[in-house]
Amino acid sequence: MLPYGRQSINDDDVAAVTRALGSDWLTTGPEVDRFEESIAERTNAAHAVSATSGTAALHLAYAAAGVGPGDEVVTTPLTFVATAATAAVFGAKIVFADVDPKTGNLDPAAAEAAVTPNTKVIAGVDYAGVPVEADALRALAEKNDALFLEDAAHSIGSRRNGKPVGSLAHMTSFSFFPTKNLTTAEGGALVTDNEELATRARRFKNHGLVRDKELQRYPDEGPWHQEVHSFGINYRLPDVLCALGSSQLQRLESFVARRAEIKRIYDEALANLDGVDIPFAPEGAEPAWHLYPLRVPAERRRAIFESLREQGIGVQVNYIPAYWHPVFEDLGYKRGMCPVAEDFYRREISLPMFPGLTDADVERVIKAVRKAVATA
Ligand SMILES: *Cc1c(COP(=O)(O)O)cnc(C)c1O
């Protein structure tokens, strides 16, 4: 089965990990600083805080924002559940706003309608790698004394109006899961220009520990002393994995270029298929295509999906509207709330998309799609 996403690991990556394994530091060492500096530089952000997953990075963002009971987070339903879950675990109320029918990204007008005086964070997702309308969402957040968080799990390497993702929002989270645009096996990062947010995120990921004597309540306790002022967790990404990330980052441009090439080949072959819509990127967006979200007629989606799987094509559906998960259903969230996102979901099939796909693989997928659409 051809997978829908897959890591690209080369000898340099293996050598980087091997070097880290032989060094004095398996974790909390210099590879962490090096990786964070590289991420900050690549995304044009002042601060980068690494974490053990994209989910952890989202959790850091909501912790840094101080999200808690009584607060509301406005977000998109067309995402992996973690975008909402990591705020819900802090006791926040999740308010889902509908998406743009062309991109599947949070619609700024819908987000505006969902904002209340309790809104603390507006969280958009760069679906498939297409950057959200960051200027509008950031302005909306600022007007309402809230923060704009960009879940960029799909979009490291993407740009909007020439600016890299990571420099568009108050906070941006990345995932380095193997299917994403670059990998550390499990891993993630939060980037921001705001030093205070970065400090709070850094503290939360390391048990809430305060080691700076000037900030401690009892600095004279002794040289061993450390204090916790607010609760935290251990989300530290080890040196071994940071070394892999730094090595991968050097090939990000070539990954993005190959993804764009595959997108072009798919587009050309599938644009004129009856009832089928190819992925759309608005003016000014330069996506690092994480997914290739094809849309087919809703009533035939399941048959087409099953035909593709039978033909050995590892397609996927991204995503079940987040509030369809029973955990939200049990809280009273109803199907039908965000009809555009639901329609998008009902028609969506993600085709294989990763740099290691050969031209022959791509042709095989195209043939299989043509057959499935014609016969299923
Ligand atoms: C993958 C993903 C996450 C979670 O990242 P992990 O590294 O798997 O924890 C969050 N949001 C979106 C949109 C994702 O695709």
Coordinates of C-alpha atoms and ligand atoms in Angstrom, one line a residue:
M1 CA 0.0 0.0 0.0
L2 CA 1.3 3.4 -1.0
P3 CA 0.9 5.6 2.1
Y4 CA -0.7 9.0 2.0
G5 CA 2.4 10.5 3.8
R6 CA 5.8 9.3 4.7
Q7 CA 9.1 10.6 6.1
S8 CA 12.2 11.2 4.0
I9 CA 15.3 10.0 5.9
N10 CA 18.8 10.1 4.3
D11 CA 22.3 9.2 5.4
D12 CA 22.9 12.8 6.8
D13 CA 19.9 12.3 9.1
V14 CA 21.2 9.0 10.3
A15 CA 24.7 10.5 10.9
A16 CA 23.3 13.4 12.8
V17 CA 21.3 11.1 15.1
T18 CA 24.3 8.8 15.6
R19 CA 26.5 11.8 16.5
A20 CA 24.0 12.9 19.1
L21 CA 23.8 9.4 20.6
G22 CA 27.5 9.4 21.1
S23 CA 27.6 12.9 22.7
D24 CA 27.4 13.8 26.3
W25 CA 23.9 15.0 25.9
L26 CA 20.9 12.8 25.0
T27 CA 18.6 15.5 26.2
T28 CA 18.7 19.2 27.5
G29 CA 21.9 19.7 25.6
P30 CA 23.3 21.9 22.8
E31 CA 21.3 20.2 20.0
V32 CA 18.1 21.6 21.5
D33 CA 19.4 25.2 21.3
R34 CA 20.7 24.6 17.8
F35 CA 17.4 23.2 16.6
E36 CA 15.4 26.0 18.2
E37 CA 17.6 28.7 16.7
S38 CA 17.3 27.1 13.3
I39 CA 13.5 26.9 13.5
A40 CA 13.3 30.5 14.7
E41 CA 15.6 31.6 11.8
R42 CA 13.7 29.6 9.2
T43 CA 10.3 30.9 10.3
N44 CA 11.5 34.4 10.9
A45 CA 10.3 34.4 14.5
A46 CA 12.2 35.8 17.5
H47 CA 11.7 32.7 19.8
A48 CA 11.2 29.0 19.2
V49 CA 10.3 26.5 21.9
S50 CA 10.7 22.9 21.0
A51 CA 8.3 20.3 22.3
T52 CA 7.6 16.5 22.2
S53 CA 4.8 16.8 19.7
G54 CA 2.6 19.2 17.7
T55 CA 0.0 18.5 20.3
A56 CA 2.4 19.5 23.1
A57 CA 3.2 22.7 21.2
L58 CA -0.5 23.6 21.0
H59 CA -0.7 22.8 24.8
L60 CA 2.2 25.2 25.4
A61 CA 0.5 27.9 23.3
Y62 CA -2.7 27.7 25.4
A63 CA -0.7 27.6 28.6
A64 CA 1.3 30.7 27.6
A65 CA -2.0 32.5 26.7
G66 CA -3.2 31.6 30.2
V67 CA -6.4 29.9 28.9
G68 CA -8.6 28.6 31.6
P69 CA -12.2 28.1 32.8
G70 CA -14.5 30.9 31.6
D71 CA -12.3 31.6 28.5
E72 CA -13.4 30.8 25.0
V73 CA -11.3 29.6 22.0
V74 CA -12.6 30.2 18.5
T75 CA -11.3 27.6 16.1
T76 CA -12.0 25.6 13.0
P77 CA -13.7 22.2 13.0
L78 CA -11.7 21.0 9.9
T79 CA -8.7 20.0 11.9
F80 CA -7.1 17.2 13.9
V81 CA -8.9 17.2 17.3
A82 CA -5.7 18.3 19.1
T83 CA -6.2 22.0 18.0
A84 CA -9.3 22.1 20.2
A85 CA -8.6 19.4 22.8
T86 CA -5.5 21.1 24.1
A87 CA -7.5 24.1 25.0
A88 CA -10.5 22.1 26.3
V89 CA -8.2 20.3 28.8
F90 CA -7.6 23.7 30.4
G91 CA -11.4 24.1 30.9
A92 CA -11.9 26.6 28.1
K93 CA -15.1 26.6 26.0
I94 CA -14.4 25.7 22.3
V95 CA -16.4 27.7 19.8
F96 CA -16.3 26.3 16.3
A97 CA -16.5 28.7 13.4
D98 CA -17.0 27.6 9.8
V99 CA -14.4 27.5 7.0
D100 CA -13.9 28.9 3.6
P101 CA -15.4 26.5 1.0
K102 CA -12.4 26.7 -1.3
T103 CA -9.4 26.3 1.1
G104 CA -11.0 24.6 4.1
N105 CA -9.4 27.3 6.3
L106 CA -11.1 29.2 9.1
D107 CA -13.3 31.9 7.5
P108 CA -12.4 35.3 9.2
A109 CA -16.0 36.5 8.9
A110 CA -17.3 33.3 10.6
A111 CA -14.6 33.8 13.3
E112 CA -15.6 37.4 13.8
A113 CA -19.3 36.3 14.3
A114 CA -18.1 33.7 16.9
V115 CA -16.0 36.2 19.0
T116 CA -17.4 37.2 22.4
P117 CA -15.9 39.3 25.3
N118 CA -14.6 35.9 26.7
T119 CA -12.6 35.0 23.6
K120 CA -9.0 34.5 24.6
V121 CA -7.5 32.8 21.6
I122 CA -8.5 32.5 17.9
A123 CA -6.8 29.4 16.5
G124 CA -6.6 28.9 12.8
V125 CA -5.2 25.9 10.9
D126 CA -3.2 26.0 7.7
Y127 CA -5.2 23.2 6.2
A128 CA -3.2 21.1 3.7
G129 CA -0.3 23.7 4.0
V130 CA -2.3 26.7 2.7
P131 CA -1.7 29.6 5.2
V132 CA -4.8 31.0 6.8
E133 CA -5.8 34.6 6.3
A134 CA -3.4 35.6 9.0
D135 CA -3.7 39.4 8.6
A136 CA -7.5 39.4 9.1
L137 CA -7.4 36.9 12.0
R138 CA -4.6 38.7 13.7
A139 CA -6.4 42.0 13.4
L140 CA -9.6 40.4 14.7
A141 CA -7.8 39.0 17.7
E142 CA -6.1 42.3 18.5
K143 CA -9.4 44.2 18.2
N144 CA -10.8 41.8 20.8
D145 CA -7.9 41.7 23.2
A146 CA -7.2 38.1 22.2
L147 CA -4.3 36.2 20.7
F148 CA -4.2 34.6 17.2
L149 CA -2.6 31.1 17.2
E150 CA -1.7 29.5 13.9
D151 CA -1.7 25.7 14.0
A152 CA 0.9 25.2 11.3
A153 CA 1.2 21.4 11.7
H154 CA 0.8 21.2 7.9
S155 CA 2.7 24.2 6.9
I156 CA 6.3 24.6 7.9
G157 CA 7.9 26.0 4.7
S158 CA 4.8 27.7 3.5
R159 CA 4.7 31.5 2.8
R160 CA 2.0 34.1 2.5
N161 CA 2.7 37.3 0.7
G162 CA 6.4 36.4 0.8
K163 CA 6.4 35.9 4.6
P164 CA 7.2 32.5 6.1
V165 CA 4.6 30.8 8.3
G166 CA 5.8 31.4 11.8
S167 CA 6.0 35.2 11.3
L168 CA 2.3 35.8 10.7
A169 CA 0.6 35.0 14.0
H170 CA 1.1 35.9 17.7
M171 CA 2.0 32.2 18.2
T172 CA 2.5 29.4 15.6
S173 CA 2.7 25.7 16.4
F174 CA 4.4 23.1 14.3
S175 CA 4.3 19.3 14.3
F176 CA 7.2 17.1 13.3
F177 CA 5.3 13.8 13.1
P178 CA 6.7 11.5 10.3
T179 CA 3.9 12.4 7.8
K180 CA 4.4 16.2 8.2
N181 CA 6.7 18.4 6.1
L182 CA 9.7 17.6 8.2
T183 CA 10.2 15.1 11.0
T184 CA 11.8 14.4 14.4
A185 CA 9.8 11.2 14.7
E186 CA 7.6 12.7 17.4
G187 CA 8.1 16.4 18.0
G188 CA 6.9 20.0 17.6
A189 CA 7.7 23.6 18.3
L190 CA 6.0 26.8 19.2
V191 CA 7.3 30.1 17.7
T192 CA 6.5 33.7 18.7
D193 CA 7.9 37.2 18.6
N194 CA 6.6 37.8 22.1
E195 CA 9.2 37.2 24.8
E196 CA 6.7 36.9 27.6
L197 CA 4.7 34.2 25.8
A198 CA 7.9 32.4 25.0
T199 CA 9.1 32.4 28.6
R200 CA 5.7 31.1 29.8
A201 CA 5.8 28.3 27.2
R202 CA 9.3 27.4 28.1
R203 CA 8.5 27.2 31.8
F204 CA 5.3 25.1 31.2
K205 CA 7.3 22.6 29.2
N206 CA 9.8 22.1 32.0
H207 CA 7.6 21.5 35.0
G208 CA 7.1 25.2 35.7
L209 CA 10.6 25.3 37.2
V210 CA 12.1 28.7 38.0
R211 CA 15.9 28.5 38.2
D212 CA 16.7 32.2 37.9
K213 CA 17.6 33.4 41.4
E214 CA 16.3 36.9 40.7
L215 CA 12.8 35.5 40.1
Q216 CA 12.8 33.0 43.0
R217 CA 10.8 33.6 46.2
Y218 CA 13.5 31.9 48.4
P219 CA 16.8 32.5 46.5
D220 CA 18.9 32.0 49.6
E221 CA 17.9 28.4 50.1
G222 CA 21.0 27.0 48.6
P223 CA 22.8 26.4 45.3
W224 CA 20.5 23.4 44.6
H225 CA 17.4 25.4 44.9
Q226 CA 14.7 25.6 42.3
E227 CA 11.0 26.6 42.6
V228 CA 7.7 25.9 40.9
H229 CA 5.4 29.0 40.7
S230 CA 2.8 27.5 38.4
F231 CA 2.2 23.9 37.4
G232 CA 3.9 22.5 34.3
I233 CA 4.7 19.3 32.4
N234 CA 7.7 17.7 30.8
Y235 CA 7.5 18.3 27.1
R236 CA 11.3 18.4 26.4
L237 CA 12.3 17.3 23.0
P238 CA 15.6 15.3 23.4
D239 CA 18.9 16.2 21.7
V240 CA 18.8 13.0 19.7
L241 CA 15.6 14.1 18.0
C242 CA 16.6 17.8 17.7
A243 CA 19.7 16.6 15.8
L244 CA 17.4 14.8 13.4
G245 CA 15.3 18.0 13.1
S246 CA 18.3 20.2 12.3
S247 CA 19.4 17.8 9.7
Q248 CA 15.9 17.6 8.1
L249 CA 15.6 21.4 8.2
Q250 CA 18.5 21.7 5.7
R251 CA 16.3 19.8 3.1
L252 CA 13.0 21.6 3.8
E253 CA 13.3 23.7 0.6
S254 CA 13.8 20.6 -1.5
F255 CA 10.9 18.8 0.3
V256 CA 8.7 21.8 -0.5
A257 CA 9.8 21.9 -4.1
R258 CA 9.0 18.2 -4.7
R259 CA 5.6 18.6 -3.0
A260 CA 4.8 21.5 -5.4
E261 CA 5.9 19.4 -8.3
I262 CA 3.6 16.5 -7.3
K263 CA 0.8 19.0 -6.8
R264 CA 1.3 20.2 -10.3
I265 CA 1.2 16.7 -11.8
Y266 CA -1.9 15.8 -9.9
D267 CA -3.6 19.1 -10.8
E268 CA -2.9 18.7 -14.5
A269 CA -4.2 15.1 -14.6
L270 CA -7.3 15.6 -12.4
A271 CA -8.5 19.1 -13.0
N272 CA -11.0 18.1 -15.7
L273 CA -12.4 15.0 -14.0
D274 CA -16.2 15.3 -13.7
G275 CA -17.5 16.2 -10.3
V276 CA -13.9 16.5 -8.9
D277 CA -12.3 19.6 -7.3
I278 CA -8.6 19.9 -7.0
P279 CA -7.0 21.8 -4.0
F280 CA -7.0 25.6 -4.2
A281 CA -4.5 28.2 -3.0
P282 CA -5.4 31.9 -2.9
E283 CA -3.4 34.7 -4.4
G284 CA -0.2 35.3 -2.4
A285 CA -0.1 31.9 -0.8
E286 CA 2.9 29.7 -1.5
P287 CA 2.0 26.4 0.3
A288 CA 4.2 23.6 1.3
W289 CA 1.6 21.1 0.2
H290 CA 1.3 18.7 3.2
L291 CA -1.9 17.1 1.9
Y292 CA -3.5 16.8 -1.5
P293 CA -7.1 17.1 -0.5
L294 CA -9.1 16.0 -3.6
R295 CA -12.9 16.6 -3.4
V296 CA -15.3 14.1 -5.0
P297 CA -19.1 13.9 -5.0
A298 CA -20.2 13.3 -1.4
E299 CA -22.6 10.5 -2.2
R300 CA -19.7 8.5 -3.9
R301 CA -16.9 9.4 -1.6
R302 CA -17.0 6.2 0.3
A303 CA -17.0 4.0 -2.8
I304 CA -14.2 6.0 -4.4
F305 CA -12.2 5.8 -1.2
E306 CA -12.7 2.0 -0.9
S307 CA -11.8 1.5 -4.6
L308 CA -8.6 3.4 -4.1
R309 CA -7.7 1.4 -1.0
E310 CA -8.4 -1.8 -2.9
Q311 CA -6.1 -0.6 -5.6
G312 CA -3.3 -0.2 -3.1
I313 CA -3.5 3.6 -2.7
G314 CA -3.3 4.5 1.0
V315 CA -5.7 7.4 0.9
Q316 CA -6.9 9.2 4.0
V317 CA -9.8 11.5 5.0
N318 CA -8.8 14.8 6.7
Y319 CA -10.7 15.5 8.8
I320 CA -13.9 14.4 10.7
P321 CA -15.3 17.7 11.9
A322 CA -13.8 18.0 15.4
Y323 CA -17.2 18.5 17.1
W324 CA -18.4 15.2 15.7
H325 CA -16.2 13.4 18.1
P326 CA -18.3 11.9 20.9
V327 CA -16.4 13.9 23.5
F328 CA -17.9 17.1 22.0
E329 CA -21.2 15.5 21.2
D330 CA -21.6 14.6 24.9
L331 CA -21.0 18.3 25.7
G332 CA -24.0 19.2 23.5
Y333 CA -22.3 20.1 20.2
K334 CA -24.6 19.3 17.3
R335 CA -23.9 18.1 13.8
G336 CA -24.9 20.8 11.3
M337 CA -23.2 23.6 13.2
C338 CA -20.6 24.3 10.5
P339 CA -22.2 23.2 7.2
V340 CA -19.3 24.3 5.0
A341 CA -16.8 22.3 6.9
E342 CA -19.1 19.3 7.0
D343 CA -19.6 19.5 3.2
F344 CA -15.9 19.7 2.8
Y345 CA -15.4 16.7 5.0
R346 CA -18.1 14.7 3.1
R347 CA -16.3 15.2 -0.2
E348 CA -12.7 15.0 0.9
I349 CA -10.1 12.3 0.0
S350 CA -6.3 12.9 0.7
L351 CA -4.1 11.4 -2.0
P352 CA -0.6 10.3 -1.3
M353 CA 1.7 13.4 -1.0
F354 CA 5.3 13.2 0.2
P355 CA 8.7 14.0 -1.3
G356 CA 9.7 10.4 -1.8
L357 CA 6.9 9.7 -4.2
T358 CA 8.4 8.9 -7.6
D359 CA 6.8 10.1 -10.9
A360 CA 5.8 6.5 -11.5
D361 CA 4.0 6.4 -8.1
V362 CA 2.2 9.6 -8.9
E363 CA 1.1 8.1 -12.3
R364 CA -0.1 5.0 -10.5
V365 CA -2.2 7.2 -8.1
I366 CA -3.6 9.2 -11.1
K367 CA -4.6 6.0 -12.9
A368 CA -6.3 4.6 -9.8
V369 CA -8.2 7.8 -9.2
R370 CA -9.4 7.9 -12.8
K371 CA -10.6 4.3 -12.5
A372 CA -12.2 4.9 -9.1
V373 CA -14.1 8.0 -10.2
A374 CA -15.2 6.3 -13.5
T375 CA -16.4 3.1 -11.9
A376 CA -17.0 3.4 -8.2
Ligands
LIG1 C1 -0.6 16.5 13.2 C2 -1.4 17.6 13.7 C3 -1.4 18.0 15.0 C4 -0.8 17.2 16.1 O1 0.6 17.0 15.9 P1 1.3 15.8 16.7 O2 2.7 16.0 16.4 O3 0.8 14.5 15.9 O4 0.9 15.8 18.1 C5 -2.2 19.1 15.4 N1 -2.9 19.8 14.5 C6 -2.9 19.4 13.2 C7 -3.7 20.2 12.2 C8 -2.2 18.3 12.8 O5 -2.3 17.9 11.5

